[in-house]
Coordinates of C-alpha atoms and ligand atoms in Angstrom, one line a residue:
M1 CA 83.2 243.4 137.6
R2 CA 81.8 245.6 135.9
V3 CA 84.2 248.5 133.3
L4 CA 82.6 251.0 130.9
V5 CA 84.8 251.8 128.8
I6 CA 84.2 255.9 127.2
G7 CA 85.0 256.4 123.5
S8 CA 84.6 255.3 120.1
G9 CA 87.8 254.8 118.2
G10 CA 90.6 251.9 117.7
R11 CA 92.0 252.8 121.2
E12 CA 88.8 252.1 122.9
H13 CA 88.7 248.7 120.9
A14 CA 92.4 248.4 121.7
L15 CA 91.1 248.8 125.2
C16 CA 87.8 246.3 125.8
R17 CA 90.0 243.7 124.3
A18 CA 92.8 243.8 126.9
L19 CA 90.4 244.1 129.6
R20 CA 88.5 241.0 128.2
R21 CA 92.1 239.2 127.6
G22 CA 93.4 239.9 131.2
A23 CA 89.8 239.1 132.7
Q24 CA 89.7 235.1 131.0
K25 CA 91.4 233.9 134.3
G26 CA 88.2 233.8 135.8
T27 CA 87.0 237.4 137.1
H28 CA 83.2 237.2 136.0
L29 CA 83.6 240.9 133.5
R30 CA 80.9 242.2 133.0
L31 CA 82.4 245.3 130.0
F32 CA 79.6 248.4 128.5
C33 CA 81.6 251.0 126.0
A34 CA 80.0 254.8 125.5
P35 CA 79.9 255.0 123.1
G36 CA 81.7 253.0 121.2
N37 CA 81.7 251.0 116.9
A38 CA 80.5 248.4 115.3
G39 CA 84.0 246.0 116.1
I40 CA 84.0 246.8 120.2
G41 CA 80.8 245.4 119.5
E42 CA 81.9 242.4 119.8
E43 CA 83.5 242.5 122.6
A44 CA 81.6 244.8 125.0
E45 CA 78.0 245.6 125.9
C46 CA 77.3 249.4 123.5
V47 CA 76.1 252.3 125.2
P48 CA 74.0 254.6 122.8
L49 CA 75.2 258.0 125.1
S50 CA 78.0 260.7 124.0
A51 CA 81.4 259.9 125.6
T52 CA 81.2 264.2 126.3
D53 CA 77.3 263.5 128.3
V54 CA 79.3 263.6 131.7
A55 CA 75.7 263.7 133.2
A56 CA 74.2 261.0 131.8
L57 CA 77.3 258.8 131.8
A58 CA 77.7 259.3 135.9
D59 CA 73.8 258.5 135.4
F60 CA 74.0 255.0 133.8
A61 CA 77.3 253.4 135.7
E62 CA 75.4 254.2 139.1
R63 CA 72.1 252.5 137.2
E64 CA 74.0 249.9 136.3
R65 CA 76.6 249.7 139.1
V66 CA 80.0 250.6 137.2
G67 CA 82.6 249.0 139.4
L68 CA 85.5 251.6 136.5
T69 CA 85.4 253.6 134.4
I70 CA 88.2 254.1 131.7
V71 CA 88.3 257.2 129.5
G72 CA 90.2 256.5 126.9
G73 CA 89.7 260.0 125.5
E74 CA 90.5 263.9 126.1
A75 CA 87.5 265.3 125.6
P76 CA 85.8 264.3 128.1
L77 CA 87.9 264.7 130.5
A78 CA 88.2 268.5 129.6
A79 CA 84.4 268.1 130.6
G80 CA 84.9 267.0 133.9
L81 CA 83.9 263.7 134.0
A82 CA 85.9 262.1 136.3
D83 CA 84.9 265.5 138.4
E84 CA 81.2 264.6 137.9
F85 CA 82.0 260.5 139.2
A86 CA 83.9 261.4 141.9
R87 CA 81.3 263.5 143.5
R88 CA 79.6 260.5 143.2
G89 CA 81.4 258.1 144.8
L90 CA 82.3 256.6 141.1
P91 CA 85.8 254.8 140.8
V92 CA 87.1 256.5 137.4
A93 CA 90.6 256.6 136.3
G94 CA 91.0 259.4 134.9
P95 CA 92.6 263.2 135.8
R96 CA 89.8 265.9 136.8
R97 CA 88.9 268.8 135.1
E98 CA 92.0 271.4 136.1
A99 CA 94.7 268.2 135.9
A100 CA 93.8 267.7 132.3
R101 CA 94.7 271.7 131.4
L102 CA 97.6 270.0 131.2
E103 CA 96.0 268.7 127.0
S104 CA 93.1 271.1 127.4
S105 CA 95.4 274.0 127.7
K106 CA 98.7 274.7 126.0
V107 CA 99.5 278.0 127.6
F108 CA 98.7 275.5 131.3
A109 CA 101.4 273.5 130.2
K110 CA 103.3 275.5 128.9
D111 CA 103.3 277.4 132.1
F112 CA 103.9 274.3 134.5
M113 CA 106.7 273.1 132.4
L114 CA 108.8 276.5 133.2
R115 CA 106.8 276.0 136.5
H116 CA 108.7 272.7 137.7
K117 CA 111.4 272.9 135.6
V118 CA 110.6 270.8 133.2
P119 CA 112.9 270.9 129.7
T120 CA 110.4 272.5 126.8
A121 CA 110.9 274.3 124.0
R122 CA 111.3 278.5 124.8
Y123 CA 108.1 279.9 123.8
R124 CA 105.4 283.5 123.9
V125 CA 101.8 283.6 124.6
A126 CA 99.9 286.6 121.8
A127 CA 96.3 287.5 122.6
S128 CA 95.7 288.7 119.7
V129 CA 97.3 288.8 116.2
E130 CA 99.0 292.3 116.5
E131 CA 101.3 290.7 119.5
A132 CA 102.1 287.6 117.5
R133 CA 103.5 289.3 114.9
D134 CA 105.0 291.9 117.4
I135 CA 107.4 289.0 118.6
L136 CA 107.6 287.8 115.3
R137 CA 109.5 290.6 113.8
G138 CA 111.4 291.0 117.6
G139 CA 113.3 288.4 116.1
E140 CA 113.3 286.1 120.0
F141 CA 112.8 282.7 117.2
G142 CA 115.1 284.2 114.9
D143 CA 115.5 286.6 112.1
A144 CA 112.4 286.4 110.0
G145 CA 114.0 283.4 108.1
S146 CA 113.8 281.1 110.4
P147 CA 111.5 278.3 111.2
V148 CA 108.9 278.9 114.2
V149 CA 105.9 277.6 115.7
V150 CA 102.2 278.2 115.8
K151 CA 100.3 276.5 118.5
A152 CA 96.0 277.4 119.4
E153 CA 95.9 277.1 123.1
G154 CA 93.1 274.6 123.0
L155 CA 91.5 271.3 122.0
A156 CA 91.6 271.5 118.6
A157 CA 91.7 267.5 117.0
G158 CA 95.0 267.9 115.5
K159 CA 95.0 271.4 113.4
G160 CA 96.3 273.5 115.8
V161 CA 100.0 273.1 115.4
V162 CA 101.8 274.4 112.4
V163 CA 105.9 274.3 112.1
A164 CA 105.7 277.2 110.1
R165 CA 109.4 277.5 107.7
D166 CA 109.9 281.1 108.3
A167 CA 108.0 283.7 109.9
A168 CA 106.1 285.2 107.0
E169 CA 104.5 281.4 107.2
A170 CA 103.6 281.6 110.9
E171 CA 102.2 285.0 110.7
T172 CA 100.0 283.2 108.8
S173 CA 99.2 280.5 109.9
V174 CA 97.9 283.1 112.9
V175 CA 95.8 285.1 111.3
E176 CA 94.1 281.6 110.0
M177 CA 93.7 280.5 112.9
M178 CA 92.6 283.9 115.5
E179 CA 90.7 284.5 112.9
G180 CA 89.7 282.2 110.2
G181 CA 87.8 280.0 111.7
R182 CA 90.7 277.8 110.9
V183 CA 90.4 276.1 114.7
G184 CA 87.6 277.1 116.7
G185 CA 86.9 280.2 118.3
E186 CA 87.5 279.5 122.1
A187 CA 90.8 277.4 121.2
A188 CA 92.4 279.7 119.6
R189 CA 92.1 283.1 121.7
R190 CA 95.4 282.6 122.5
V191 CA 98.8 281.6 120.1
L192 CA 101.5 279.7 121.4
L193 CA 105.0 280.8 119.4
E194 CA 107.9 278.7 120.0
E195 CA 111.2 278.0 119.1
A196 CA 111.4 275.1 116.2
L197 CA 112.9 271.8 117.9
A198 CA 114.8 269.8 115.4
G199 CA 115.1 266.4 116.1
R200 CA 113.9 262.4 116.4
E201 CA 110.0 262.4 118.4
A202 CA 109.3 259.1 121.1
S203 CA 106.1 259.4 123.3
L204 CA 106.6 258.1 126.5
L205 CA 103.3 256.6 128.4
L206 CA 103.1 255.8 131.9
W207 CA 99.9 255.2 134.6
T208 CA 100.3 257.2 137.6
D209 CA 97.8 257.0 140.8
G210 CA 99.5 260.8 141.5
R211 CA 101.8 259.1 143.6
D212 CA 103.7 255.7 142.0
Y213 CA 104.0 255.1 137.9
R214 CA 104.5 253.1 136.1
L215 CA 105.9 253.6 132.0
M216 CA 104.7 251.6 129.5
P217 CA 107.2 250.4 125.9
T218 CA 107.9 253.9 124.5
A219 CA 106.9 254.3 121.4
R220 CA 106.5 256.3 118.1
D221 CA 103.4 257.0 116.7
H222 CA 103.4 258.6 112.5
K223 CA 101.6 261.0 111.8
R224 CA 101.4 262.2 108.6
V225 CA 99.0 260.7 105.6
G226 CA 101.5 260.2 103.6
E227 CA 105.2 257.4 102.8
G228 CA 108.2 259.2 103.7
D229 CA 106.4 262.0 106.5
T230 CA 104.4 263.6 103.5
G231 CA 101.2 265.1 103.5
P232 CA 98.5 266.7 106.0
N233 CA 98.5 266.0 109.8
T234 CA 96.3 262.8 110.5
G235 CA 95.4 261.6 114.5
G236 CA 98.3 258.7 113.1
M237 CA 99.2 256.4 111.0
G238 CA 100.3 253.9 113.0
A239 CA 102.6 253.4 115.3
I240 CA 105.6 250.7 116.7
T241 CA 106.6 250.4 120.2
A242 CA 110.7 248.8 120.0
P243 CA 113.7 248.6 121.7
G244 CA 115.4 251.8 119.3
V245 CA 112.9 253.8 119.9
L246 CA 114.6 255.4 123.6
D247 CA 117.9 253.7 124.6
E248 CA 118.4 252.8 127.9
E249 CA 120.0 255.5 128.9
T250 CA 118.3 258.1 127.2
L251 CA 115.0 256.0 128.8
R252 CA 116.4 257.0 132.3
R253 CA 117.2 261.2 131.5
A254 CA 113.7 261.3 130.4
V255 CA 112.8 259.6 134.0
V256 CA 115.0 262.0 135.7
E257 CA 114.8 265.0 134.1
I258 CA 111.1 264.8 132.7
V259 CA 108.6 262.1 134.8
E260 CA 109.5 262.4 137.9
P261 CA 109.5 266.3 137.6
T262 CA 106.3 266.4 136.1
L263 CA 104.4 263.9 139.2
A264 CA 106.1 266.3 141.8
G265 CA 104.3 269.8 139.7
A266 CA 101.4 267.9 139.9
R267 CA 101.2 266.9 143.3
A268 CA 102.9 270.3 144.4
D269 CA 100.1 272.3 142.1
G270 CA 97.2 270.1 143.8
L271 CA 96.5 268.5 140.5
D272 CA 94.3 265.0 141.1
F273 CA 95.8 263.4 138.4
R274 CA 95.3 259.5 138.1
G275 CA 95.1 258.0 135.1
V276 CA 97.6 258.1 131.8
L277 CA 100.0 260.6 131.1
F278 CA 101.3 260.8 127.6
V279 CA 104.5 262.8 127.4
G280 CA 105.6 263.5 123.1
L281 CA 109.6 263.5 123.6
M282 CA 111.2 265.1 121.4
L283 CA 114.7 264.2 121.1
T284 CA 117.2 267.4 120.1
D285 CA 121.4 267.8 120.5
E286 CA 120.9 269.6 122.8
G287 CA 119.0 267.2 125.0
L288 CA 115.5 266.0 125.5
R289 CA 112.4 268.6 125.3
V290 CA 109.0 267.8 125.8
L291 CA 107.0 269.0 122.9
E292 CA 102.9 268.6 124.6
Y293 CA 101.5 267.0 127.5
N294 CA 98.4 264.4 127.0
V295 CA 96.8 263.5 129.6
R296 CA 95.1 259.9 127.8
F297 CA 96.1 257.3 125.8
G298 CA 97.3 257.9 122.3
D299 CA 95.9 256.2 119.6
P300 CA 97.0 254.0 117.7
E301 CA 100.2 254.3 120.4
A302 CA 97.5 252.7 122.6
Q303 CA 97.0 249.5 120.6
A304 CA 100.8 249.3 120.1
I305 CA 101.6 249.0 123.7
L306 CA 98.3 246.7 124.6
V307 CA 98.9 244.2 122.7
R308 CA 102.4 243.7 124.7
L309 CA 100.2 244.0 127.7
Q310 CA 100.6 240.7 130.2
G311 CA 98.4 240.5 133.0
D312 CA 94.8 242.2 134.1
L313 CA 94.5 245.7 132.0
A314 CA 91.0 246.0 135.2
E315 CA 93.8 245.6 138.0
I316 CA 95.9 248.2 136.5
F317 CA 93.6 251.1 136.0
D318 CA 90.9 249.9 139.3
A319 CA 95.1 250.8 140.7
V320 CA 95.2 253.6 138.6
A321 CA 91.4 254.4 140.4
R322 CA 92.2 254.1 143.9
G323 CA 95.3 255.0 144.4
R324 CA 96.8 252.0 145.6
L325 CA 99.6 251.6 141.6
G326 CA 102.3 251.3 144.3
E327 CA 101.4 247.6 144.5
T328 CA 100.8 246.4 141.5
K329 CA 103.1 244.7 139.7
V330 CA 102.9 245.6 135.9
E331 CA 104.5 243.4 133.0
W332 CA 105.4 243.0 129.0
S333 CA 106.3 241.1 126.5
T334 CA 110.2 241.1 126.2
D335 CA 109.0 241.7 122.1
A336 CA 108.4 244.9 120.0
S337 CA 104.0 245.7 118.1
A338 CA 103.5 247.4 115.4
C339 CA 100.0 248.9 114.9
V340 CA 99.0 250.2 110.9
V341 CA 96.7 252.2 110.3
L342 CA 94.0 251.0 107.4
A343 CA 92.2 254.3 106.1
A344 CA 89.1 255.5 104.2
R345 CA 89.4 257.4 100.9
G346 CA 89.8 261.6 101.3
Y347 CA 91.4 260.7 105.1
P348 CA 91.9 263.7 106.9
E349 CA 89.8 265.9 104.9
K350 CA 86.9 265.1 103.7
P351 CA 87.0 260.3 104.1
E352 CA 84.3 258.7 103.0
T353 CA 82.1 256.5 104.6
G354 CA 80.1 253.4 103.6
A355 CA 82.8 250.9 101.4
R356 CA 82.0 247.3 102.1
I357 CA 85.4 246.4 103.8
G358 CA 86.0 242.4 102.4
G359 CA 88.6 240.3 103.4
L360 CA 88.4 240.8 107.4
E361 CA 88.7 237.0 108.5
E362 CA 91.4 235.9 106.2
A363 CA 93.2 238.8 107.7
S364 CA 92.6 237.6 111.3
R365 CA 94.0 234.3 110.5
V366 CA 97.0 235.4 110.3
P367 CA 98.9 235.0 113.8
S368 CA 99.2 237.2 116.8
V369 CA 97.8 239.7 114.8
Q370 CA 94.5 241.6 116.2
I371 CA 92.4 244.2 114.3
F372 CA 90.9 247.3 116.7
H373 CA 87.9 249.1 114.7
A374 CA 87.9 252.6 114.8
G375 CA 85.5 253.9 112.4
T376 CA 83.2 250.5 111.0
A377 CA 79.3 250.4 110.6
R378 CA 77.4 247.0 111.3
A379 CA 76.0 246.7 107.3
E380 CA 72.4 244.5 107.4
D381 CA 73.9 241.2 106.3
G382 CA 76.5 241.4 109.0
S383 CA 79.2 242.4 106.8
Y384 CA 81.4 245.9 107.9
L385 CA 80.9 249.0 106.1
T386 CA 84.0 252.1 106.5
A387 CA 81.8 253.9 108.7
G388 CA 85.2 257.0 109.5
G389 CA 88.6 258.4 108.2
R390 CA 90.0 256.0 110.1
V391 CA 88.8 252.8 109.5
L392 CA 91.0 249.5 110.9
G393 CA 94.3 249.3 113.0
V394 CA 96.1 246.3 112.4
T395 CA 97.9 245.0 115.7
A396 CA 100.8 242.4 116.3
A397 CA 103.3 241.9 118.8
G398 CA 106.6 240.6 117.1
A399 CA 110.1 238.9 118.8
T400 CA 111.8 241.9 116.2
L401 CA 110.0 245.3 114.8
D402 CA 110.2 243.3 112.1
Q403 CA 108.1 240.1 112.8
A404 CA 105.4 242.4 113.9
L405 CA 105.6 244.8 110.9
A406 CA 105.7 241.9 108.5
R407 CA 102.7 240.2 110.4
C408 CA 100.5 243.4 109.9
Y409 CA 101.2 244.2 106.5
E410 CA 100.9 240.3 105.9
S411 CA 97.0 240.6 107.5
A412 CA 96.6 244.2 105.6
S413 CA 96.9 242.4 102.4
H414 CA 93.7 240.7 102.6
I415 CA 91.7 243.6 103.7
N416 CA 90.3 245.8 100.8
W417 CA 87.5 247.7 100.0
D418 CA 87.4 250.9 97.6
G419 CA 89.5 253.9 98.8
M420 CA 91.4 251.5 101.1
H421 CA 95.3 253.3 102.0
F422 CA 97.4 253.3 103.9
R423 CA 101.4 254.0 105.0
R424 CA 104.0 250.9 103.8
D425 CA 106.6 252.3 106.1
I426 CA 105.4 252.5 109.8
G427 CA 108.5 251.7 111.8
R428 CA 110.9 252.8 109.1
F429 CA 113.1 255.8 110.6
Ligands
LIG501 P1 102.0 269.0 119.4 O1 100.4 268.7 119.3 O2 102.6 270.3 120.4 O3 102.8 267.6 120.2 O4 102.6 269.2 118.0 C1 102.1 268.3 117.6 C2 103.3 268.4 116.1 O5 104.3 269.3 115.6 C3 104.4 267.6 117.3 O6 105.0 265.8 116.7 C4 105.8 268.4 116.3 O7 105.8 267.0 115.0 C5 105.8 269.1 115.8 N1 106.5 269.5 116.8 C6 105.8 270.5 118.0 N2 106.0 271.8 119.1 C7 107.0 271.5 117.5 C8 108.4 272.7 118.2 N3 108.9 273.1 119.4 N4 109.8 272.2 117.1 C9 108.7 271.3 116.3 N5 108.6 271.1 116.0 C10 107.5 270.5 116.8
LIG502 N1 98.4 259.7 118.1 C1 98.9 261.3 118.6 C2 97.8 260.9 119.6 O1 96.4 260.0 120.1 O2 97.7 262.2 120.3

């Protein structure tokens, strides 16, 4: 079987590793990754094509007779990769462009939730700074001293959401987004103003083929760069899966109130959703609310989730692509897991690159630890250099969350480079 993974981060490294592991029992797997990274190069043949060069990727898949393509991130999906592959008869596990709008347009997602009665924060859409100002002054989201959330409509690589302390700060954020170039012009043509919710967050991910679905273990990520949830937002400094993230009753409610109405709504709207759906949840005193949809695995949630997968990941994604998930068993080890991200000095604002990474071999000898590369390059002497903000994701499963975390931190203690930093409080919530 020939499989192509699209992307270049820690998430894609975890996907490649899980695909390799699943194929151990006899099937011959030829694995490609476009564009990949230095660590991925150990598991897959890296193909120097951009993840959003849809036509070139489809040409490659045709030429190499790729039997299954798995898309890591949202940008290729928003660029219509699944549509082009489907047009050429190439099996692909990832939603079409129209379905990917559940992530690429926050206005589309909120209107979808409203239409299909999926619980979410109250919101208004503003197409100009003046309109946003009027809404903020109207008092719908509380008085001038109440917190309010400002979101750019489009994809903004983590920079598009501000939880403002009061109306004045919200107004400043609106101006920065719509006029100040804080996010790309197109992404902030419209903004959402949202009721600020309070509670704990959880990430619920699932595979769906448009009809059936299979839940993954619930996860929690840590978005702030600093310990105690301080400092700017990042792509994610760590993630865990553990029974405590969502108790059984809450999970049952999430399925009935959110997962099933979402999938039924997508079908009713004629959205062809095949792939991974990621539901960002807030557990408020009034019940569950959806913060956002993503149409793909999270990074680093994928790393923490996939180390618990038993069985063959290619088989699952193949069933997703071909609409046969109903016949497919998905099994997890019963334990917990954690991923601790090791980042470069300056991340997230201006990460330094080019530092030599030491201690990787000792680190990978810690039992049941897997180290995923997010931003590394190979030096001429074969050693690894840092090449991005998030550099490595040290990941482990364990019988308990404490055990998984202890393995990650023991492994991380062997790794070093000039400027390396990580959070020591992953999973402590
Ligand atoms: P999103 O990209 O929509 O998930 O937003 C990023 C983060 O902003 C979330 O993980 C939450 O921590 C926070 N957030 C988003 N929407 C709200 C809201 N309505 N109330 C409070 N916090 C929010
Ligand atoms: N870790 C959050 C995300 O991938 O969106």
